[in-house]
Amino acid sequence: MTNSAGSPKDITRRQMLRRIGLTALVAGPAGGMLAACATGGGSSEASPSAAPSAAATSAQNPFGVKADAALEVVIFKGGLGDGYAKDVHEPLYKKTFPNATIKHVATQQIAQTLQPRFASGDVPDFIANSGTDLMDNGALQSEGQLLDLTPLFDAPSIDDPSKKIKDTILAGTVESGLIAGKPFILNYVSSGYGLWFNTKLFQEKGWTPPKDFTEFKAVCEKIKAAGLTPYAYAGKNASYYQYWMILITAAKAEGNQVLLDIDNLVDGAWLKDSVKQSAAAWAEIGKFIDKSYEGLIHTEVQTRQNQNKVAFYPSGSWLENEQKSNTPAGFEYAVAPTPSLTPSDKLPYEAIRVAAGEPYIIPSKAKNTAGALEYARIMLSKEGAKGFTEKSGSLTVVKGAAEGLSLSPGIKSLNDAIGAAGDNIVTYSQFENWYKELETELRKQTNSLMFGRISADEFCSNMQKKADSVKADSSITKQNRTV
Amino acid sequence: MRKYGFIFSFLVVPVILYAIFVISPYLQAFYISLTNWRGISANPQFIGFENFTRLLGDDVFWAAVRHHAVLLVAMPLITIAIALFFSFLLNVGGGSKSGKMAGVRGSKFYRVVYFFPQVLAVAVVGVLFQAIYRPDNTGVLNGLLELVGLGPVGWLIDTNLALWSIMGVIIWQGVGFYVVLFSAGMAAIPSEVFEAAALDGAGRFRLFFSITLPLIWDTIQVGWVYLGIAAFDAFALVQVLSVDRGGPDNATTVLPLEIWRTAFTFSKFGYASAMGVALFFLTITFAALSLRVTRRERIEV
């Protein structure tokens, strides 16, 4: 859901049908079938399938992949599509290991597809764990289901074997995938977050993106007078677009420490002045949103922006690609950093959130873990990354892989913004993956705040209450991050 | 003995299937509700009644229970009232024609039309009503209101209105079935009774309250139990229609939705099972109460 760069999505009819199937599963009435899953798991744990007798390792084959071992790749097919895997990475793998068979599975429902397989021990080799229904990585790790990716990041790069992979990717990538101090997640996509707008429209009307909240309100008044909705997000299924903005503004005011404290469930983290003031400032902007946007889904709001009915839309760098087929001529995406809270903010206005996102994982009990590691190494080569950017329109964490590619206006503006930000980078929030309950609560409270049902103080105290209850819940494994 | 062997051979397979696929998961769910199982590996830790004590302090759980209470009272009442009205018009409302009671003109056609929503899958209905309830003027309902100069109504985003809007969909979909059910009940009433009453000068109002209603009371009770059990579901429509799945501010959430979310989003299968067990007892209590009420009615009659 949240972390997934790309992909809040509509509920399609097919998904609905599946969900109704699940009602029968879960609801009917005593959660009885959940138990059936449990039985499945009972016997399987004892038999972690032994890795197929590994081949010898070499410079070309650092993980000792057995050349004819089958590989199963499960890809979340959301905003990024699955063409990058089917048409780029899998063929590249085939080129190295022509005798290997690759099974490609594309799904929009990772958890429903894979949870039973984890419970029964029959797991695929490589997973893009993304989308609204992704599996809880923290829970997977605490049950010993995830492969430690340290060997991957220490392996030689395909492009330059004298370098380790971790030296060919953006700083912070490895850290973004740490659970309990070890890298279990490969966050592959580099996403930038901010306020998206139509450059052409803004030039024509003489509007400029705001640098602080005073300017923000002023420009919103002007836009409103021109008959547009100044600012909007989709409350029905994408309120996280909005809570990102609240968190980014807080981090700009106080520095990234506030995000660390929130992730680490530090007592009183949500009650800090930076969070309160950010929530209050955004609630003021909420007054410019038409009430009806709480009941719309993200594609409906995006469409309204494409029709120049909405001026600013908070989102990430996948937006332009997601809207490619609907963007009319004369619409040119650009991104502006989230506005500053006060002149005494720790980070300058130019600071922008750039984070490695879109988590890929390898199950520790997969049949072909060596093959999966090699597959990830291919993804992290320049050729693999370039192909990904071409197919998905998103930048990867691989340094310099976008060189020579002609970038779209939105991505180009993001690249410029990242250049202007320099070292002033707002980091990612991990609680979205670690503690789904806290994340769900934040969605609810964000809608309440932005649509005027609660005050900033209530927002903060409600969030703190939930954070405290998660902290007190012994069944949830606590995580910690220092970077 | 041979007779019993015959019966036994027919029963044994379904009983075994029922035991494996219904009874045993139930029993396991009771056990899982006493653990902190997270649904991934097979080593749940036994924690006694901790999940249940936590339920007592869980606002979202109680919000869901409250919504079931509202559904349980309002939904059957409204559905039955509408269905009775329609089926009376379809069967008796036209008055006596050549010695037989008949419905209003075109009643055969209406009967089919009323049944249409019942044929549609819940998923289709949900998607359909997304467009009908859309909160701005592109929504069908709000578009109609705009024609008569009324501002857009936030059908699904107004916390006071959202649950009722969803209930409206459930009723819209369900009424057709009960029209057919009650029509069958009315068809079973001897037409002489109606004719005699009509000759004595009873109007439609009198025909309905003094004759039709008492004579199909049993059928109405059956409908009540069906609707009551349906009131414990509502998962699919809430999932599709409500803001952020059960919102805004938990205003529309129901237990099946919370069970689903707790299990598959929060990976707390133990806690989800505890909610499932609570739902089980709520349903059982309702069914037992309904059966008891039905029995008393029979004795009185």
Tab-separated table of N, CA, C and O in Angstrom, chain A residues 1 13 16-17 19-20 22-23 26-32 34-35 38-39 41-42 45 112 115 118-119 132 136 139-140 143 145 235-236 239 291-292 294-296 300 304 436-437 440 443-444 447-448 453 465 473-476, chain B residues 21 25-26 28-29 32 36-43 50 54 59-60 123-124 130 134-136 138 157 159 233 235-236 239-245 248-250 256 259-261 264-269 273 276-277 279-280:
chain	number	residue	atom	x	y	z
A	1	MET	N	0.809	-1.170	0.000
A	1	MET	CA	0.000	0.000	0.000
A	1	MET	C	0.836	1.208	0.000
A	1	MET	O	1.242	1.705	-1.002
A	13	ARG	N	-13.217	-5.674	-10.822
A	13	ARG	CA	-14.274	-6.609	-10.532
A	13	ARG	C	-13.698	-7.957	-10.112
A	13	ARG	O	-14.162	-8.597	-9.186
A	16	MET	N	-12.666	-7.889	-6.650
A	16	MET	CA	-13.842	-7.914	-5.799
A	16	MET	C	-14.302	-9.336	-5.588
A	16	MET	O	-14.581	-9.749	-4.489
A	17	LEU	N	-14.342	-10.064	-6.714
A	17	LEU	CA	-14.841	-11.425	-6.616
A	17	LEU	C	-13.943	-12.231	-5.692
A	17	LEU	O	-14.398	-13.005	-4.882
A	19	ARG	N	-12.217	-11.040	-3.301
A	19	ARG	CA	-12.418	-10.611	-1.917
A	19	ARG	C	-13.669	-11.215	-1.339
A	19	ARG	O	-13.732	-11.543	-0.182
A	20	ILE	N	-14.673	-11.344	-2.210
A	20	ILE	CA	-15.894	-11.934	-1.700
A	20	ILE	C	-15.618	-13.386	-1.352
A	20	ILE	O	-16.070	-13.893	-0.342
A	22	LEU	N	-12.944	-14.347	-0.214
A	22	LEU	CA	-12.255	-14.291	1.063
A	22	LEU	C	-13.210	-14.059	2.218
A	22	LEU	O	-12.949	-14.480	3.328
A	23	THR	N	-14.315	-13.375	1.918
A	23	THR	CA	-15.289	-13.199	2.993
A	23	THR	C	-15.711	-14.549	3.482
A	23	THR	O	-15.779	-14.802	4.674
A	26	VAL	N	-12.820	-15.898	5.539
A	26	VAL	CA	-12.491	-15.341	6.834
A	26	VAL	C	-13.714	-15.182	7.697
A	26	VAL	O	-13.715	-15.504	8.862
A	27	ALA	N	-14.760	-14.673	7.064
A	27	ALA	CA	-15.858	-14.231	7.876
A	27	ALA	C	-16.781	-15.350	8.234
A	27	ALA	O	-17.517	-15.255	9.192
A	28	GLY	N	-16.692	-16.384	7.458
A	28	GLY	CA	-17.767	-17.322	7.565
A	28	GLY	C	-17.751	-18.229	8.737
A	28	GLY	O	-17.039	-19.166	8.704
A	29	PRO	N	-18.451	-17.965	9.779
A	29	PRO	CA	-18.309	-16.755	10.584
A	29	PRO	C	-17.094	-16.805	11.488
A	29	PRO	O	-16.612	-15.770	11.872
A	30	ALA	N	-16.590	-17.878	11.829
A	30	ALA	CA	-15.619	-17.875	12.929
A	30	ALA	C	-14.193	-17.827	12.438
A	30	ALA	O	-13.278	-18.189	13.137
A	31	GLY	N	-13.976	-17.327	11.248
A	31	GLY	CA	-12.613	-17.321	10.764
A	31	GLY	C	-12.146	-18.752	10.656
A	31	GLY	O	-10.979	-19.075	10.787
A	32	GLY	N	-13.084	-19.619	10.411
A	32	GLY	CA	-12.788	-21.035	10.474
A	32	GLY	C	-11.709	-21.458	9.517
A	32	GLY	O	-10.812	-22.224	9.868
A	34	LEU	N	-9.274	-19.876	8.410
A	34	LEU	CA	-7.925	-19.470	8.789
A	34	LEU	C	-7.239	-20.655	9.418
A	34	LEU	O	-6.068	-20.912	9.254
A	35	ALA	N	-8.066	-21.370	10.159
A	35	ALA	CA	-7.531	-22.515	10.843
A	35	ALA	C	-7.044	-23.544	9.845
A	35	ALA	O	-6.038	-24.203	10.044
A	38	ALA	N	-3.735	-22.987	8.981
A	38	ALA	CA	-2.800	-23.349	10.035
A	38	ALA	C	-2.424	-24.798	9.921
A	38	ALA	O	-1.265	-25.175	10.055
A	39	THR	N	-3.397	-25.600	9.625
A	39	THR	CA	-3.107	-27.019	9.514
A	39	THR	C	-2.111	-27.257	8.411
A	39	THR	O	-1.234	-28.078	8.529
A	41	GLY	N	0.225	-25.409	7.548
A	41	GLY	CA	1.571	-25.041	7.936
A	41	GLY	C	2.210	-26.026	8.879
A	41	GLY	O	3.417	-26.081	8.997
A	42	GLY	N	1.387	-26.760	9.556
A	42	GLY	CA	1.892	-27.578	10.642
A	42	GLY	C	3.023	-28.499	10.257
A	42	GLY	O	4.058	-28.538	10.919
A	45	GLU	N	6.927	-27.062	8.135
A	45	GLU	CA	8.084	-26.298	8.551
A	45	GLU	C	9.319	-27.167	8.693
A	45	GLU	O	10.433	-26.700	8.536
A	112	GLN	N	-2.732	-12.341	-0.622
A	112	GLN	CA	-3.700	-13.424	-0.783
A	112	GLN	C	-3.120	-14.565	-1.599
A	112	GLN	O	-3.455	-15.716	-1.398
A	115	GLN	N	0.449	-15.727	0.945
A	115	GLN	CA	0.379	-16.075	2.368
A	115	GLN	C	0.166	-17.578	2.596
A	115	GLN	O	0.898	-18.197	3.367
A	118	PHE	N	3.368	-19.416	1.958
A	118	PHE	CA	4.345	-19.310	3.040
A	118	PHE	C	3.971	-20.247	4.173
A	118	PHE	O	4.820	-20.904	4.759
A	119	ALA	N	2.674	-20.298	4.474
A	119	ALA	CA	2.233	-21.142	5.578
A	119	ALA	C	2.501	-22.611	5.284
A	119	ALA	O	2.743	-23.400	6.185
A	132	THR	N	-1.327	-2.661	-2.600
A	132	THR	CA	-2.168	-2.475	-1.417
A	132	THR	C	-2.139	-3.703	-0.529
A	132	THR	O	-2.214	-3.605	0.679
A	136	ASP	N	3.380	-8.365	5.165
A	136	ASP	CA	4.081	-7.633	6.208
A	136	ASP	C	5.522	-8.153	6.299
A	136	ASP	O	5.774	-9.256	6.779
A	139	ALA	N	6.777	-9.081	9.797
A	139	ALA	CA	6.268	-10.364	10.275
A	139	ALA	C	6.999	-11.517	9.586
A	139	ALA	O	7.392	-12.494	10.229
A	140	LEU	N	7.236	-11.378	8.273
A	140	LEU	CA	7.956	-12.428	7.539
A	140	LEU	C	9.348	-12.628	8.121
A	140	LEU	O	9.795	-13.750	8.367
A	143	GLU	N	9.573	-14.337	11.455
A	143	GLU	CA	9.320	-15.775	11.392
A	143	GLU	C	10.432	-16.502	10.633
A	143	GLU	O	10.296	-17.665	10.287
A	145	GLN	N	11.439	-16.049	7.549
A	145	GLN	CA	11.069	-16.393	6.179
A	145	GLN	C	11.849	-15.607	5.129
A	145	GLN	O	11.683	-15.838	3.946
A	235	GLY	N	-9.256	10.836	-0.794
A	235	GLY	CA	-9.460	10.308	0.554
A	235	GLY	C	-9.905	8.861	0.576
A	235	GLY	O	-9.644	8.139	1.517
A	236	LYS	N	-10.583	8.424	-0.487
A	236	LYS	CA	-11.164	7.080	-0.414
A	236	LYS	C	-10.102	5.993	-0.342
A	236	LYS	O	-10.245	5.046	0.412
A	239	SER	N	-5.182	8.189	1.063
A	239	SER	CA	-4.890	9.220	2.064
A	239	SER	C	-3.415	9.216	2.443
A	239	SER	O	-2.934	10.175	3.028
A	291	LYS	N	-15.039	19.013	-0.197
A	291	LYS	CA	-15.355	17.850	0.648
A	291	LYS	C	-15.481	16.553	-0.149
A	291	LYS	O	-15.168	15.473	0.335
A	292	SER	N	-15.953	16.674	-1.377
A	292	SER	CA	-16.239	15.454	-2.138
A	292	SER	C	-14.984	14.629	-2.406
A	292	SER	O	-15.072	13.437	-2.653
A	294	GLU	N	-12.951	13.441	-0.448
A	294	GLU	CA	-12.762	12.345	0.501
A	294	GLU	C	-13.357	11.051	-0.047
A	294	GLU	O	-12.933	9.961	0.323
A	295	GLY	N	-14.357	11.181	-0.918
A	295	GLY	CA	-15.006	9.981	-1.424
A	295	GLY	C	-14.522	9.545	-2.794
A	295	GLY	O	-15.105	8.662	-3.413
A	296	LEU	N	-13.444	10.153	-3.275
A	296	LEU	CA	-12.946	9.793	-4.610
A	296	LEU	C	-11.704	8.922	-4.502
A	296	LEU	O	-10.984	8.963	-3.506
A	300	GLU	N	-9.523	9.046	-9.996
A	300	GLU	CA	-10.510	10.097	-10.249
A	300	GLU	C	-9.903	11.481	-10.002
A	300	GLU	O	-10.147	12.424	-10.749
A	304	ARG	N	-8.977	14.517	-12.686
A	304	ARG	CA	-9.374	15.917	-12.537
A	304	ARG	C	-8.175	16.852	-12.658
A	304	ARG	O	-8.299	17.963	-13.173
A	436	LYS	N	1.636	-2.159	10.249
A	436	LYS	CA	0.507	-1.818	9.380
A	436	LYS	C	-0.661	-1.214	10.164
A	436	LYS	O	-1.434	-0.429	9.636
A	437	GLU	N	-0.804	-1.590	11.432
A	437	GLU	CA	-1.904	-1.034	12.226
A	437	GLU	C	-1.747	0.463	12.403
A	437	GLU	O	-2.703	1.223	12.335
A	440	THR	N	-2.548	2.143	9.135
A	440	THR	CA	-3.987	2.198	8.880
A	440	THR	C	-4.638	3.319	9.690
A	440	THR	O	-5.493	4.057	9.191
A	443	ARG	N	-3.968	6.703	8.184
A	443	ARG	CA	-4.849	7.009	7.051
A	443	ARG	C	-6.166	7.604	7.543
A	443	ARG	O	-6.639	8.615	7.028
A	444	LYS	N	-6.759	6.945	8.539
A	444	LYS	CA	-8.045	7.418	9.062
A	444	LYS	C	-7.892	8.816	9.638
A	444	LYS	O	-8.688	9.714	9.357
A	447	ASN	N	-7.469	11.665	7.047
A	447	ASN	CA	-8.733	12.108	6.452
A	447	ASN	C	-9.525	12.975	7.431
A	447	ASN	O	-10.082	14.002	7.054
A	448	SER	N	-9.566	12.552	8.688
A	448	SER	CA	-10.300	13.305	9.691
A	448	SER	C	-9.739	14.711	9.828
A	448	SER	O	-10.481	15.678	9.938
A	453	ARG	N	-12.647	17.217	10.637
A	453	ARG	CA	-13.412	16.623	11.734
A	453	ARG	C	-12.639	16.626	13.047
A	453	ARG	O	-13.243	16.505	14.106
A	465	LYS	N	-1.690	7.589	20.730
A	465	LYS	CA	-2.397	6.514	21.415
A	465	LYS	C	-2.194	5.189	20.665
A	465	LYS	O	-1.909	4.150	21.263
A	473	ASP	N	1.966	-4.042	22.341
A	473	ASP	CA	1.463	-5.318	21.827
A	473	ASP	C	2.602	-6.316	21.684
A	473	ASP	O	3.470	-6.177	20.820
A	474	SER	N	2.581	-7.338	22.530
A	474	SER	CA	3.720	-8.259	22.558
A	474	SER	C	3.797	-9.132	21.313
A	474	SER	O	4.847	-9.700	21.015
A	475	SER	N	2.686	-9.257	20.579
A	475	SER	CA	2.748	-10.148	19.414
A	475	SER	C	3.449	-9.470	18.231
A	475	SER	O	3.800	-10.120	17.257
A	476	ILE	N	3.653	-8.158	18.303
A	476	ILE	CA	4.301	-7.449	17.202
A	476	ILE	C	5.783	-7.302	17.500
A	476	ILE	O	6.165	-6.729	18.519
B	21	PHE	N	-14.611	-29.906	6.711
B	21	PHE	CA	-14.534	-28.553	6.155
B	21	PHE	C	-15.324	-27.506	6.945
B	21	PHE	O	-15.184	-26.326	6.693
B	25	PRO	N	-12.489	-26.659	11.060
B	25	PRO	CA	-11.962	-25.287	11.045
B	25	PRO	C	-12.522	-24.432	12.173
B	25	PRO	O	-11.815	-23.619	12.750
B	26	TYR	N	-13.806	-24.658	12.496
B	26	TYR	CA	-14.396	-23.910	13.615
B	26	TYR	C	-13.621	-24.178	14.893
B	26	TYR	O	-13.217	-23.254	15.594
B	28	GLN	N	-10.645	-25.322	15.247
B	28	GLN	CA	-9.286	-24.777	15.192
B	28	GLN	C	-9.293	-23.268	15.387
B	28	GLN	O	-8.387	-22.718	16.015
B	29	ALA	N	-10.332	-22.608	14.856
B	29	ALA	CA	-10.398	-21.155	15.031
B	29	ALA	C	-10.513	-20.810	16.511
B	29	ALA	O	-9.920	-19.842	16.980
B	32	ILE	N	-7.038	-21.089	17.762
B	32	ILE	CA	-6.165	-20.016	17.268
B	32	ILE	C	-6.478	-18.696	17.955
B	32	ILE	O	-5.596	-17.875	18.192
B	36	ASN	N	-1.205	-16.030	19.714
B	36	ASN	CA	-0.816	-14.800	19.014
B	36	ASN	C	-0.273	-15.118	17.627
B	36	ASN	O	0.623	-14.454	17.131
B	37	TRP	N	-0.818	-16.137	16.988
B	37	TRP	CA	-0.365	-16.580	15.668
B	37	TRP	C	-0.398	-15.432	14.672
B	37	TRP	O	-1.377	-14.692	14.599
B	38	ARG	N	0.694	-15.288	13.891
B	38	ARG	CA	0.731	-14.199	12.914
B	38	ARG	C	0.553	-14.707	11.480
B	38	ARG	O	0.766	-13.975	10.524
B	39	GLY	N	0.213	-15.973	11.363
B	39	GLY	CA	-0.209	-16.465	10.061
B	39	GLY	C	0.909	-16.859	9.126
B	39	GLY	O	0.671	-17.164	7.965
B	40	ILE	N	2.123	-16.837	9.597
B	40	ILE	CA	3.215	-17.126	8.677
B	40	ILE	C	3.869	-18.452	8.998
B	40	ILE	O	3.902	-19.344	8.177
B	41	SER	N	4.373	-18.638	10.185
B	41	SER	CA	4.945	-19.931	10.492
B	41	SER	C	3.997	-20.684	11.411
B	41	SER	O	2.961	-20.165	11.816
B	42	ALA	N	4.370	-21.913	11.718
B	42	ALA	CA	3.424	-22.760	12.431
B	42	ALA	C	3.779	-22.908	13.905
B	42	ALA	O	3.645	-23.975	14.465
B	43	ASN	N	4.248	-21.844	14.544
B	43	ASN	CA	4.542	-21.980	15.972
B	43	ASN	C	3.829	-20.911	16.796
B	43	ASN	O	4.448	-20.067	17.427
B	50	GLU	N	-6.101	-13.383	26.302
B	50	GLU	CA	-5.606	-12.026	26.094
B	50	GLU	C	-6.288	-11.341	24.904
B	50	GLU	O	-6.651	-10.169	24.985
B	54	ARG	N	-8.465	-7.884	25.040
B	54	ARG	CA	-8.125	-6.741	24.198
B	54	ARG	C	-9.333	-6.293	23.364
B	54	ARG	O	-9.549	-5.110	23.140
B	59	ASP	N	-11.936	0.020	20.242
B	59	ASP	CA	-12.981	0.927	19.732
B	59	ASP	C	-13.540	0.466	18.400
B	59	ASP	O	-14.738	0.540	18.147
B	60	VAL	N	-12.640	0.019	17.522
B	60	VAL	CA	-13.080	-0.354	16.175
B	60	VAL	C	-14.018	-1.562	16.242
B	60	VAL	O	-15.038	-1.607	15.556
B	123	ALA	N	-20.631	-7.824	-6.232
B	123	ALA	CA	-19.531	-7.022	-6.762
B	123	ALA	C	-20.049	-6.006	-7.765
B	123	ALA	O	-19.688	-4.829	-7.727
B	124	VAL	N	-20.923	-6.466	-8.638
B	124	VAL	CA	-21.473	-5.585	-9.665
B	124	VAL	C	-22.289	-4.474	-9.016
B	124	VAL	O	-22.177	-3.297	-9.376
B	130	GLN	N	-21.065	2.758	-6.627
B	130	GLN	CA	-19.960	3.728	-6.563
B	130	GLN	C	-20.296	4.922	-7.445
B	130	GLN	O	-20.089	6.073	-7.065
B	134	ARG	N	-21.381	8.728	-5.957
B	134	ARG	CA	-20.187	9.570	-6.014
B	134	ARG	C	-20.505	10.954	-5.442
B	134	ARG	O	-21.537	11.538	-5.748
B	135	PRO	N	-19.602	11.476	-4.580
B	135	PRO	CA	-19.979	12.637	-3.771
B	135	PRO	C	-20.050	13.961	-4.522
B	135	PRO	O	-20.615	14.907	-3.998
B	136	ASP	N	-19.448	14.081	-5.698
B	136	ASP	CA	-19.582	15.362	-6.390
B	136	ASP	C	-20.696	15.263	-7.429
B	136	ASP	O	-21.428	14.280	-7.496
B	138	THR	N	-20.775	14.528	-10.373
B	138	THR	CA	-20.716	13.492	-11.403
B	138	THR	C	-21.430	12.220	-10.939
B	138	THR	O	-21.570	11.279	-11.688
B	157	ILE	N	-19.447	9.914	2.422
B	157	ILE	CA	-18.382	10.593	3.172
B	157	ILE	C	-18.920	11.326	4.394
B	157	ILE	O	-18.159	11.807	5.215
B	159	THR	N	-20.280	11.100	7.928
B	159	THR	CA	-20.225	10.016	8.916
B	159	THR	C	-21.618	9.618	9.417
B	159	THR	O	-21.805	8.495	9.869
B	233	ASP	N	-23.266	-9.720	7.829
B	233	ASP	CA	-22.242	-9.762	6.772
B	233	ASP	C	-21.931	-8.350	6.278
B	233	ASP	O	-21.201	-7.623	6.928
B	235	PHE	N	-19.969	-7.349	4.276
B	235	PHE	CA	-18.543	-7.148	4.010
B	235	PHE	C	-18.273	-6.537	2.637
B	235	PHE	O	-17.630	-5.504	2.517
B	236	ALA	N	-18.787	-7.201	1.605
B	236	ALA	CA	-18.390	-6.820	0.245
B	236	ALA	C	-18.780	-5.380	-0.069
B	236	ALA	O	-17.973	-4.616	-0.604
B	239	GLN	N	-16.658	-2.935	1.892
B	239	GLN	CA	-15.303	-2.959	1.327
B	239	GLN	C	-15.205	-2.101	0.067
B	239	GLN	O	-14.261	-1.344	-0.105
B	240	VAL	N	-16.193	-2.212	-0.804
B	240	VAL	CA	-16.125	-1.499	-2.082
B	240	VAL	C	-16.554	-0.040	-1.935
B	240	VAL	O	-15.945	0.853	-2.514
B	241	LEU	N	-17.591	0.194	-1.162
B	241	LEU	CA	-18.206	1.516	-1.190
B	241	LEU	C	-17.621	2.500	-0.188
B	241	LEU	O	-17.543	3.694	-0.447
B	242	SER	N	-17.196	2.019	0.973
B	242	SER	CA	-16.876	2.963	2.041
B	242	SER	C	-15.522	3.619	1.819
B	242	SER	O	-14.656	3.096	1.136
B	243	VAL	N	-15.351	4.784	2.425
B	243	VAL	CA	-14.077	5.498	2.381
B	243	VAL	C	-13.050	4.717	3.178
B	243	VAL	O	-13.290	4.352	4.324
B	244	ASP	N	-11.897	4.453	2.556
B	244	ASP	CA	-10.801	3.776	3.251
B	244	ASP	C	-11.264	2.508	3.979
B	244	ASP	O	-10.847	2.245	5.101
B	245	ARG	N	-12.125	1.739	3.363
B	245	ARG	CA	-12.552	0.450	3.894
B	245	ARG	C	-13.072	0.542	5.324
B	245	ARG	O	-12.382	0.186	6.276
B	248	PRO	N	-15.815	6.860	6.620
B	248	PRO	CA	-14.864	7.703	7.342
B	248	PRO	C	-14.996	7.562	8.861
B	248	PRO	O	-16.099	7.366	9.348
B	249	ASP	N	-13.862	7.625	9.541
B	249	ASP	CA	-13.828	7.500	11.008
B	249	ASP	C	-14.558	6.256	11.509
B	249	ASP	O	-15.349	6.332	12.454
B	250	ASN	N	-14.322	5.121	10.891
B	250	ASN	CA	-14.943	3.850	11.291
B	250	ASN	C	-16.462	3.877	11.227
B	250	ASN	O	-17.125	3.069	11.875
B	256	PRO	N	-16.902	-8.624	9.709
B	256	PRO	CA	-16.149	-9.387	8.697
B	256	PRO	C	-15.014	-8.573	8.087
B	256	PRO	O	-13.941	-9.102	7.813
B	259	ILE	N	-12.185	-8.431	10.585
B	259	ILE	CA	-11.510	-9.738	10.647
B	259	ILE	C	-10.558	-9.870	9.469
B	259	ILE	O	-9.395	-10.252	9.613
B	260	TRP	N	-11.048	-9.502	8.311
B	260	TRP	CA	-10.243	-9.578	7.088
B	260	TRP	C	-9.000	-8.701	7.220
B	260	TRP	O	-7.890	-9.120	6.925
B	261	ARG	N	-9.189	-7.480	7.686
B	261	ARG	CA	-8.078	-6.542	7.795
B	261	ARG	C	-7.073	-7.012	8.851
B	261	ARG	O	-5.863	-6.976	8.632
B	264	PHE	N	-5.308	-10.251	7.252
B	264	PHE	CA	-4.487	-10.165	6.046
B	264	PHE	C	-3.679	-8.880	5.952
B	264	PHE	O	-2.691	-8.839	5.225
B	265	THR	N	-4.079	-7.817	6.620
B	265	THR	CA	-3.277	-6.602	6.572
B	265	THR	C	-2.344	-6.516	7.770
B	265	THR	O	-1.178	-6.190	7.624
B	266	PHE	N	-2.880	-6.828	8.945
B	266	PHE	CA	-2.048	-6.725	10.143
B	266	PHE	C	-1.339	-8.033	10.468
B	266	PHE	O	-0.528	-8.084	11.394
B	267	SER	N	-1.648	-9.091	9.727
B	267	SER	CA	-1.038	-10.390	10.010
B	267	SER	C	-1.234	-10.814	11.459
B	267	SER	O	-0.327	-11.334	12.081
B	268	LYS	N	-2.412	-10.555	12.008
B	268	LYS	CA	-2.690	-10.992	13.379
B	268	LYS	C	-3.820	-11.994	13.333
B	268	LYS	O	-4.966	-11.666	13.607
B	269	PHE	N	-3.484	-13.214	12.965
B	269	PHE	CA	-4.515	-14.222	12.759
B	269	PHE	C	-5.150	-14.656	14.072
B	269	PHE	O	-6.320	-15.014	14.110
B	273	SER	N	-9.043	-14.311	14.689
B	273	SER	CA	-9.864	-15.468	15.065
B	273	SER	C	-10.710	-15.147	16.282
B	273	SER	O	-11.859	-15.598	16.379
B	276	GLY	N	-13.557	-13.470	15.066
B	276	GLY	CA	-14.403	-14.466	14.406
B	276	GLY	C	-15.241	-15.226	15.423
B	276	GLY	O	-16.429	-15.460	15.206
B	277	VAL	N	-14.610	-15.578	16.549
B	277	VAL	CA	-15.338	-16.303	17.594
B	277	VAL	C	-16.446	-15.409	18.161
B	277	VAL	O	-17.577	-15.850	18.382
B	279	LEU	N	-17.988	-13.034	16.581
B	279	LEU	CA	-19.035	-12.979	15.559
B	279	LEU	C	-19.882	-14.248	15.576
B	279	LEU	O	-21.105	-14.207	15.450
B	280	PHE	N	-19.202	-15.370	15.773
B	280	PHE	CA	-19.890	-16.663	15.856
B	280	PHE	C	-20.934	-16.634	16.963
B	280	PHE	O	-22.085	-17.001	16.764
